[in-house]
mmCIF file of C-alpha atoms in Angstrom:
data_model
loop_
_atom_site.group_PDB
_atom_site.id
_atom_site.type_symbol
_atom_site.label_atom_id
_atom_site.label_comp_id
_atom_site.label_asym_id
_atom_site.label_seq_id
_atom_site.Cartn_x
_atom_site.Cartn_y
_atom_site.Cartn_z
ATOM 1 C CA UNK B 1 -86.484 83.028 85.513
ATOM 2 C CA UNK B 2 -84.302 85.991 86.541
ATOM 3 C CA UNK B 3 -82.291 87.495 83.644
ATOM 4 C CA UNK B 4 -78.847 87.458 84.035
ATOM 5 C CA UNK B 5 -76.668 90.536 83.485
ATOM 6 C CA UNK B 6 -73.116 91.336 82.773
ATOM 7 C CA UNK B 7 -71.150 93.118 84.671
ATOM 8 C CA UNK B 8 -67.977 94.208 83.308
ATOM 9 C CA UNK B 9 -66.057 95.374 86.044
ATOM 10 C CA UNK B 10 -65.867 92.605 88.387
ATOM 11 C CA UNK B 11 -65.526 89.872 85.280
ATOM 12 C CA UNK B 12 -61.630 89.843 86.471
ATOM 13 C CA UNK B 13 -61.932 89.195 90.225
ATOM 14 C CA UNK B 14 -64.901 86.672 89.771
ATOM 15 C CA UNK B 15 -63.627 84.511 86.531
ATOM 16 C CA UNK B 16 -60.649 84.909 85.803
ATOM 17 C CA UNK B 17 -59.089 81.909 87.803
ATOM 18 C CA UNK B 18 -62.124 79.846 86.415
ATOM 19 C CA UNK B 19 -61.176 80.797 83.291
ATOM 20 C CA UNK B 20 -57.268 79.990 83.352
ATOM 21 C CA UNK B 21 -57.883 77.073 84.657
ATOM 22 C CA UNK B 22 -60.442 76.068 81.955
ATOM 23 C CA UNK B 23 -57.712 77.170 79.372
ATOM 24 C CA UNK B 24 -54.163 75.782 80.924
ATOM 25 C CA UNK B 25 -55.189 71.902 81.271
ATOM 26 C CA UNK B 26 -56.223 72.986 77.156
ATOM 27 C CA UNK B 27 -53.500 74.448 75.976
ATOM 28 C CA UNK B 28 -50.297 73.401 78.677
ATOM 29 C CA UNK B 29 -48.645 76.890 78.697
ATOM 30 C CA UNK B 30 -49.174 79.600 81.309
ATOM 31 C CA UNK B 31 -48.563 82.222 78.994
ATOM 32 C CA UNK B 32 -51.378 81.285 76.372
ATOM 33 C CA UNK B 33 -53.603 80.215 78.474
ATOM 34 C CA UNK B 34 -53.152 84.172 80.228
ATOM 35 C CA UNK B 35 -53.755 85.625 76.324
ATOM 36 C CA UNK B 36 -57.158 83.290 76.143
ATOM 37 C CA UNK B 37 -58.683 84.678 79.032
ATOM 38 C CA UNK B 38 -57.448 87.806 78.426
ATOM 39 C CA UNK B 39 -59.106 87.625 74.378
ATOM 40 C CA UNK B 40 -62.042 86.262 75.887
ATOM 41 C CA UNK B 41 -63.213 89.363 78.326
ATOM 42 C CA UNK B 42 -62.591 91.356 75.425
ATOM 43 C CA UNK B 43 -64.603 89.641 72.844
ATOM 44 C CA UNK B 44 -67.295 89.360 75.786
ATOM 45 C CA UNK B 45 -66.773 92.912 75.780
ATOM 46 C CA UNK B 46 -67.677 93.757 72.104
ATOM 47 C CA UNK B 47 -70.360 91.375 71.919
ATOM 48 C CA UNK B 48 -72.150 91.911 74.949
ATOM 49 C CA UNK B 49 -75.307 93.535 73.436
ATOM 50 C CA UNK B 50 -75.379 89.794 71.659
ATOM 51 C CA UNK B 51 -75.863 88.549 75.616
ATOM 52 C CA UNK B 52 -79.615 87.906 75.876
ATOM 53 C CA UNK B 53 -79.148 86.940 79.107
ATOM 54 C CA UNK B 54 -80.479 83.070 79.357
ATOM 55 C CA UNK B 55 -77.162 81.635 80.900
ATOM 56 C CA UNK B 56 -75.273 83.109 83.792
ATOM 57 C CA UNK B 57 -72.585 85.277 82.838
ATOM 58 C CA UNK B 58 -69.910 82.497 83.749
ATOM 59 C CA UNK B 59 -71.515 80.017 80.855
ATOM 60 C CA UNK B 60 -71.045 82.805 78.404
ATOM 61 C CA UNK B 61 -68.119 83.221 79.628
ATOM 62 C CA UNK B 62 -66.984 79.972 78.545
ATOM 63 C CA UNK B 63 -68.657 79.755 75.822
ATOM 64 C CA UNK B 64 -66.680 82.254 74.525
ATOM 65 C CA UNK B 65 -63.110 80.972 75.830
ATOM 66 C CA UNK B 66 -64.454 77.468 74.117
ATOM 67 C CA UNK B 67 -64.448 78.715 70.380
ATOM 68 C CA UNK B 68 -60.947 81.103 71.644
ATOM 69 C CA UNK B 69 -59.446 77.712 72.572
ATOM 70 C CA UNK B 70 -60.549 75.954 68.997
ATOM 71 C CA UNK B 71 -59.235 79.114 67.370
ATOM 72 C CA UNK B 72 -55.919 78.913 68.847
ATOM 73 C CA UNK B 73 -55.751 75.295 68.005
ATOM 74 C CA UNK B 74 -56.635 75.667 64.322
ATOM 75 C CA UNK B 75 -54.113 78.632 63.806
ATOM 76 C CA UNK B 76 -51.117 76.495 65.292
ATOM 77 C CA UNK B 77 -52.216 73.461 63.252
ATOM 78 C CA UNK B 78 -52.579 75.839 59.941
ATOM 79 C CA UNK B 79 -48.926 75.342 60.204
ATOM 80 C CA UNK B 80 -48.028 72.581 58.387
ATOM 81 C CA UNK B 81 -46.192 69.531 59.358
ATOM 82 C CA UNK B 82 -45.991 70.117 62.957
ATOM 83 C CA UNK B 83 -48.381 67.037 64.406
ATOM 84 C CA UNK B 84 -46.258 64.756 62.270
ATOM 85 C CA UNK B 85 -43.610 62.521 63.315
ATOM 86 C CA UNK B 86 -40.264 63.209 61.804
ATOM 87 C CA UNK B 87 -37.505 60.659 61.683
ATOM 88 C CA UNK B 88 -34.559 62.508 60.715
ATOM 89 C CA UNK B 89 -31.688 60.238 61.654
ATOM 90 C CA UNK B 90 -29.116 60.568 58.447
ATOM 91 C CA UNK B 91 -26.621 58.460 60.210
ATOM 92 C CA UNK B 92 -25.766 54.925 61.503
ATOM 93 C CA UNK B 93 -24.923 55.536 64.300
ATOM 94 C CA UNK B 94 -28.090 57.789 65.793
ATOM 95 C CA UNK B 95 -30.474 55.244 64.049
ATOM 96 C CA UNK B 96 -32.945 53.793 66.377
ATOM 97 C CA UNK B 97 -33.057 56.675 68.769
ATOM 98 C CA UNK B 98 -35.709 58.663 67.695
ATOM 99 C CA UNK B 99 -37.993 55.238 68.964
ATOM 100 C CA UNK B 100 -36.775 56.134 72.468
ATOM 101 C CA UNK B 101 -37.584 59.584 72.038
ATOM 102 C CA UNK B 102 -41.523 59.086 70.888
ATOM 103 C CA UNK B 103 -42.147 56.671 74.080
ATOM 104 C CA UNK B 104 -44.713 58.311 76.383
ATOM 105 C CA UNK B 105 -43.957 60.004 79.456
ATOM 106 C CA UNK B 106 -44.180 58.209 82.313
ATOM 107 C CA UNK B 107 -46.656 60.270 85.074
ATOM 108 C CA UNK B 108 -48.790 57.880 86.832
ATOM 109 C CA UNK B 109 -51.998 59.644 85.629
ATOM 110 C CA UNK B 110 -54.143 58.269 82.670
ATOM 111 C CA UNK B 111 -56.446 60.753 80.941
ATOM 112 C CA UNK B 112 -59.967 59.632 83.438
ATOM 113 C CA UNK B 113 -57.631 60.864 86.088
ATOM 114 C CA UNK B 114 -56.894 64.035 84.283
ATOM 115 C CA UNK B 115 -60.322 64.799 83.355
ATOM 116 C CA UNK B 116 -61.823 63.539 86.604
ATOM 117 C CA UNK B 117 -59.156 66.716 88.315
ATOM 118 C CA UNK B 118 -60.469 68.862 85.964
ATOM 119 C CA UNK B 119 -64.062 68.594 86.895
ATOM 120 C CA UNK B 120 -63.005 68.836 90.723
ATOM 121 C CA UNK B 121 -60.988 71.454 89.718
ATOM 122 C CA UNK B 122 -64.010 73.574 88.444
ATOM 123 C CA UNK B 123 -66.084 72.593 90.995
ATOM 124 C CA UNK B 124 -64.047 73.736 93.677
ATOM 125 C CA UNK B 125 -63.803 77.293 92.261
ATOM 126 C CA UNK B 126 -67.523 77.286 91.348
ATOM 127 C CA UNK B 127 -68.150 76.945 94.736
ATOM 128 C CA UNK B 128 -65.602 79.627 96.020
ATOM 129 C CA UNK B 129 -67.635 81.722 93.903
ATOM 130 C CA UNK B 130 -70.260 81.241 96.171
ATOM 131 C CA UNK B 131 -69.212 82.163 99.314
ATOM 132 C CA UNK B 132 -68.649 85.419 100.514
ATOM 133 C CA UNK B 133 -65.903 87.023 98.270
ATOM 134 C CA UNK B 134 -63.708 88.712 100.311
ATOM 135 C CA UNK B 135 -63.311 85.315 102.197
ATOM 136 C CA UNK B 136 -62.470 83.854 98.971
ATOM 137 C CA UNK B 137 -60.092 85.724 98.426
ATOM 138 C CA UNK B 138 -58.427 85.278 101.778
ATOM 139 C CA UNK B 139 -59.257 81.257 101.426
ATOM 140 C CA UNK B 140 -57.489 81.506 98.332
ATOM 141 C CA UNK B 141 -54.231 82.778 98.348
ATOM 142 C CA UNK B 142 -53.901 80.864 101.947
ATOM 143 C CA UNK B 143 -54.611 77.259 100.558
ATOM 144 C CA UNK B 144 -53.609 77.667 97.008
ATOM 145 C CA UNK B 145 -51.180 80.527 96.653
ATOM 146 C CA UNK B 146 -49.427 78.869 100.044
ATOM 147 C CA UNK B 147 -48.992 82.406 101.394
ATOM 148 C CA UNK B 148 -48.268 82.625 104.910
ATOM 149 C CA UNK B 149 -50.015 83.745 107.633
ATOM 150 C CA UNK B 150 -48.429 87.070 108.174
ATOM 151 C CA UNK B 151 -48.244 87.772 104.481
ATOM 152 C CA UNK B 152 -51.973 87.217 103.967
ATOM 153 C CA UNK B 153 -52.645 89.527 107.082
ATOM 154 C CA UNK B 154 -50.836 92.076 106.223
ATOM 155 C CA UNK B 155 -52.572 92.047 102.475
ATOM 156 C CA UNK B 156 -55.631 92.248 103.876
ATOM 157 C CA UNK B 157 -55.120 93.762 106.932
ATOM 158 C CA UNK B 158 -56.345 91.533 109.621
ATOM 159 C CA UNK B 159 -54.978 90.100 112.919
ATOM 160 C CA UNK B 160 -54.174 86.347 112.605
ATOM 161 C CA UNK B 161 -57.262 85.169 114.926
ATOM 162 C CA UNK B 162 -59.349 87.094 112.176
ATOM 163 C CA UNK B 163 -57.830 85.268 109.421
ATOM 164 C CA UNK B 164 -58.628 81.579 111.314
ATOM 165 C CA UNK B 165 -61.787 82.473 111.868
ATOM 166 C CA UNK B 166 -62.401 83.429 108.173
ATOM 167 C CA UNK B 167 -60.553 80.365 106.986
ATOM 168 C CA UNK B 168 -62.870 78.541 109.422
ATOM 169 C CA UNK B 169 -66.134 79.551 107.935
ATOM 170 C CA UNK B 170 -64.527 79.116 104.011
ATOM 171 C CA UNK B 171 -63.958 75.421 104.854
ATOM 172 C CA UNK B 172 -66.980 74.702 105.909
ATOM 173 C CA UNK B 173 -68.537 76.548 103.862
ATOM 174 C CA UNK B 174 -66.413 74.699 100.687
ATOM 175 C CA UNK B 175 -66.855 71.288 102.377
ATOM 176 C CA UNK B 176 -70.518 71.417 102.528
ATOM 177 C CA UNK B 177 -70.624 73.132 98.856
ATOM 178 C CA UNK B 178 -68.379 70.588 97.722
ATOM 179 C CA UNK B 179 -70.694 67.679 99.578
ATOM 180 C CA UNK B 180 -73.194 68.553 97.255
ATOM 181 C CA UNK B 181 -71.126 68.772 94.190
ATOM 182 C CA UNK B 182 -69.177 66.471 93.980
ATOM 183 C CA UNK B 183 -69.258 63.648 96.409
ATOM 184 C CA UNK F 1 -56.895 81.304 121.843
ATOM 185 C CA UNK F 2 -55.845 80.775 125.384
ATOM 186 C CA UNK F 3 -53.001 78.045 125.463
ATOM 187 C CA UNK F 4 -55.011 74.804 126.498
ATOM 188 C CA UNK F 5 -54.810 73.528 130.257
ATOM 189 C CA UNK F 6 -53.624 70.030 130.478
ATOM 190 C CA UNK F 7 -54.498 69.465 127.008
ATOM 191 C CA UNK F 8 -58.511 69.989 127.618
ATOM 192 C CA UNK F 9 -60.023 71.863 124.875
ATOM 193 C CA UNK F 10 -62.894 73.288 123.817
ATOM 194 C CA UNK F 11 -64.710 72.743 120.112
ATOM 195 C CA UNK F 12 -64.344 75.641 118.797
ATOM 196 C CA UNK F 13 -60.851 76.104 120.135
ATOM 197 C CA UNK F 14 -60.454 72.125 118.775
ATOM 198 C CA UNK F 15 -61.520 73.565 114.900
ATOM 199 C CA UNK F 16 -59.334 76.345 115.462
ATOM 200 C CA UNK F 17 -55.905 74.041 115.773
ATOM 201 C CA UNK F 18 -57.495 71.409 113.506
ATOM 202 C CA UNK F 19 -57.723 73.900 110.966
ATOM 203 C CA UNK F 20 -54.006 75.302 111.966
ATOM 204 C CA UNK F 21 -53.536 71.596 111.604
ATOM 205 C CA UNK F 22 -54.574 71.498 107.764
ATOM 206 C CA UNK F 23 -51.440 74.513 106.851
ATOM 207 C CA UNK F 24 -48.834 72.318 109.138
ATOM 208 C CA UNK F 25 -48.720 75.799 111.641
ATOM 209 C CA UNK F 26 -50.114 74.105 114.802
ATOM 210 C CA UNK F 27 -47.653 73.629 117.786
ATOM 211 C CA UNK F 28 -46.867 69.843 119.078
ATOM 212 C CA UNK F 29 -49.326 71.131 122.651
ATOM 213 C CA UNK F 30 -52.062 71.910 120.003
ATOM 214 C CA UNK F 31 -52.138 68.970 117.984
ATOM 215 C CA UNK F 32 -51.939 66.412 120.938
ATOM 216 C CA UNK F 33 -54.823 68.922 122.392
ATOM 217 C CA UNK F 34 -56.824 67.707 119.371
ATOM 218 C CA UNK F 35 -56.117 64.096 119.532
ATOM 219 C CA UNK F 36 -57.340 63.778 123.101
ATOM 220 C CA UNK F 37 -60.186 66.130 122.189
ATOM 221 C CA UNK F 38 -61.189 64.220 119.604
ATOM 222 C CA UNK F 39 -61.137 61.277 121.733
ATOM 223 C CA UNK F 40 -64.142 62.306 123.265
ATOM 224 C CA UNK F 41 -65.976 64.703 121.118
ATOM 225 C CA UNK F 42 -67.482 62.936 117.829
ATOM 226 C CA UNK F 43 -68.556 66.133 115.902
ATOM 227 C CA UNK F 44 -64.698 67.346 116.127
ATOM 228 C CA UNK F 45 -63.840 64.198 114.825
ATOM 229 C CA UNK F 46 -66.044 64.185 111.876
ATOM 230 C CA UNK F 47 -64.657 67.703 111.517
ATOM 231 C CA UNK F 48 -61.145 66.739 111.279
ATOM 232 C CA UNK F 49 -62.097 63.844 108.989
ATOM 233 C CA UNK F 50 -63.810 66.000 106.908
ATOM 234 C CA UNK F 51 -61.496 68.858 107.027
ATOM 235 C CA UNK F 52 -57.862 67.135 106.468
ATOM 236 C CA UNK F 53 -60.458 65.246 102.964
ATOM 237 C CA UNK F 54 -60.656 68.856 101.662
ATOM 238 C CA UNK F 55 -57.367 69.197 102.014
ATOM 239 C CA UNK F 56 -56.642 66.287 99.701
ATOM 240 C CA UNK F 57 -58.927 67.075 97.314
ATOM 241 C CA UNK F 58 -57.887 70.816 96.848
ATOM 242 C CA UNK F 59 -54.341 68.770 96.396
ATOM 243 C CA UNK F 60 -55.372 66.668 94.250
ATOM 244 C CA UNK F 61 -57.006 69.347 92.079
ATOM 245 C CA UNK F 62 -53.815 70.975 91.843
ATOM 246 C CA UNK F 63 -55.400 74.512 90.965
ATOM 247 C CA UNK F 64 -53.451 76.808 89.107
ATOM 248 C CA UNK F 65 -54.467 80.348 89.886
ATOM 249 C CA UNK F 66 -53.606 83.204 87.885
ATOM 250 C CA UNK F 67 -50.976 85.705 90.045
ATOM 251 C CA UNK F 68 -52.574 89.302 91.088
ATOM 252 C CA UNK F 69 -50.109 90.597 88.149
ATOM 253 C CA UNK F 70 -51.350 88.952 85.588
ATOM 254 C CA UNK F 71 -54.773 89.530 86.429
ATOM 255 C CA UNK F 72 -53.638 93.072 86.694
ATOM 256 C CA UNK F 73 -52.818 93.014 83.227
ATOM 257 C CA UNK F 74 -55.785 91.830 82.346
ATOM 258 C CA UNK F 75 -57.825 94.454 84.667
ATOM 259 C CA UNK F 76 -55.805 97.002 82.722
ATOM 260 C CA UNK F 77 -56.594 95.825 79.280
ATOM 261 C CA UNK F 78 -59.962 95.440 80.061
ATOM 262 C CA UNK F 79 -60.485 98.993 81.584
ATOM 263 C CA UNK F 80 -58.817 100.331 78.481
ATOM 264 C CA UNK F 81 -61.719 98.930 76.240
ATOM 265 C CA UNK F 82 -64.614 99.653 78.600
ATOM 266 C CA UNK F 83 -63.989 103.428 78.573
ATOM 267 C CA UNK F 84 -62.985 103.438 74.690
ATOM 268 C CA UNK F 85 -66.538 101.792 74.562
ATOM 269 C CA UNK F 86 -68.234 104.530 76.971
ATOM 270 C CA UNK F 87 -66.317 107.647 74.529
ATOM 271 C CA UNK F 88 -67.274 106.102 71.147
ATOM 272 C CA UNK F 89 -71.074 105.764 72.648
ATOM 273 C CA UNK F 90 -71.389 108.790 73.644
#
């Protein structure tokens, strides 16, 4: 088996979106979520002598955001009284609201749904991170970011047939990665 | 891409506007060009089925990417560390 090494430098480029997106649908808030990731490279960074290279880096990877994630859920928790559910109507008149106000949202998704996204979610970018990475990176902010054609060409400095053809070969490439994954 | 004649095109030209197809930036000509291509050509229309289904599904993921400034941050934070690693090592 080929041992697996880290490589610093290119953790951002190559996990970071993995990562964030591992950490928003766990924690709901952009700006968290951002810290995680960011705690995570670092604490990969300290312990990365511990790295005996068995699992590719992105496994460790998560491994490390898991425990971040528990962390962050134990610290809010440690403050007491938060989970519970506080009726704190004094008057008549209010009484009875506070049912209203604990009554589920109503999205049309149940929790399969939401873990069922998350897997396709993940296996969509695990399979970016196969193909060729600066087509990735073109694939990506075109589909997901929404940027527009000239905006993406001018980033990357490319004439517009360039960029169809490179979108071309991403999709294909995605769809038959995807085949395999997931369908 | 040349613009089509009468609406004949040819496959690769036919991915080309079915993939312009899958960002809503292909003309009215080009998409009618693919519906009469398609008519006739059955790997394009596997490809179109096929393409417009990864469309939905990248929907349906609803990925939430991280914007280039926050991974800057990150980059930056991270860089920081590395080279206060590298000095103390040394």
């Amino acid at each position: 088996m080929p041992k697996h090494k880290l490589d610093p430098n290119k953790w951002v480029d190559k996990y970071a979106d993995y990562l964030f997106n591992y950490a928003i649908v766990r924690v709901n808030d952009r700006e968290i979520a951002n810290d995680l990731v960011s705690e995570t490279f670092l604490a990969g960074l300290n312990s990365k002598d511990n790295f005996l290279g068995k699992a590719s880096e992105r496994t460790w990877l998560i491994s490390i955001l898991k425990r971040k994630v528990i962390d962050y859920y134990r610290r809010i928790n440690s403050q007491k009284g938060k989970a519970e559910v506080r009726i704190n109507y004094s008057d008549d008149e209010n009484n009875g609201e506070w049912l209203e106000e604990q009554v589920a949202d109503d999205f049309d998704r149940s929790a399969e749904d939401e873990m069922e996204n998350e897997e396709l979610r993940l296996a969509i970018l695990e399979c970016l991170d196969e193909i060729n990475p600066k087509h990735a990176a073109i694939f990506k902010m075109k589909t997901i970011d929404g940027a527009d054609t000239e905006a993406v060409c001018n980033e990357f400095k490319i004439t517009p047939s360039n960029l169809w053809v490179i979108i071309h070969r991403a999709r294909t490439a995605l769809a038959t990665c995807l085949e395999k994954k997931w369908l | 891409m040349q613009k089509p004649k009468f609406f004949i095109l040819n496959c690769s030209d036919a991915a080309n506007c079915c993939d312009k197809k899958e960002y809503n930036e292909a003309s009215i000509r080009e998409k009618t060009s693919i519906i009469i291509h398609n008519l006739f050509c059955k790997k394009c229309r596997d490809y179109s089925a096929k393409n417009s289904k990864l469309t939905q599904l990248i929907k349906k993921a609803r990925i939430k990417a991280c914007t280039s400034e926050e991974k800057r941050d990150i980059k930056e934070k991270l860089k920081q560390e590395i080279s206060k690693q590298g000095s103390s090592s040394s």
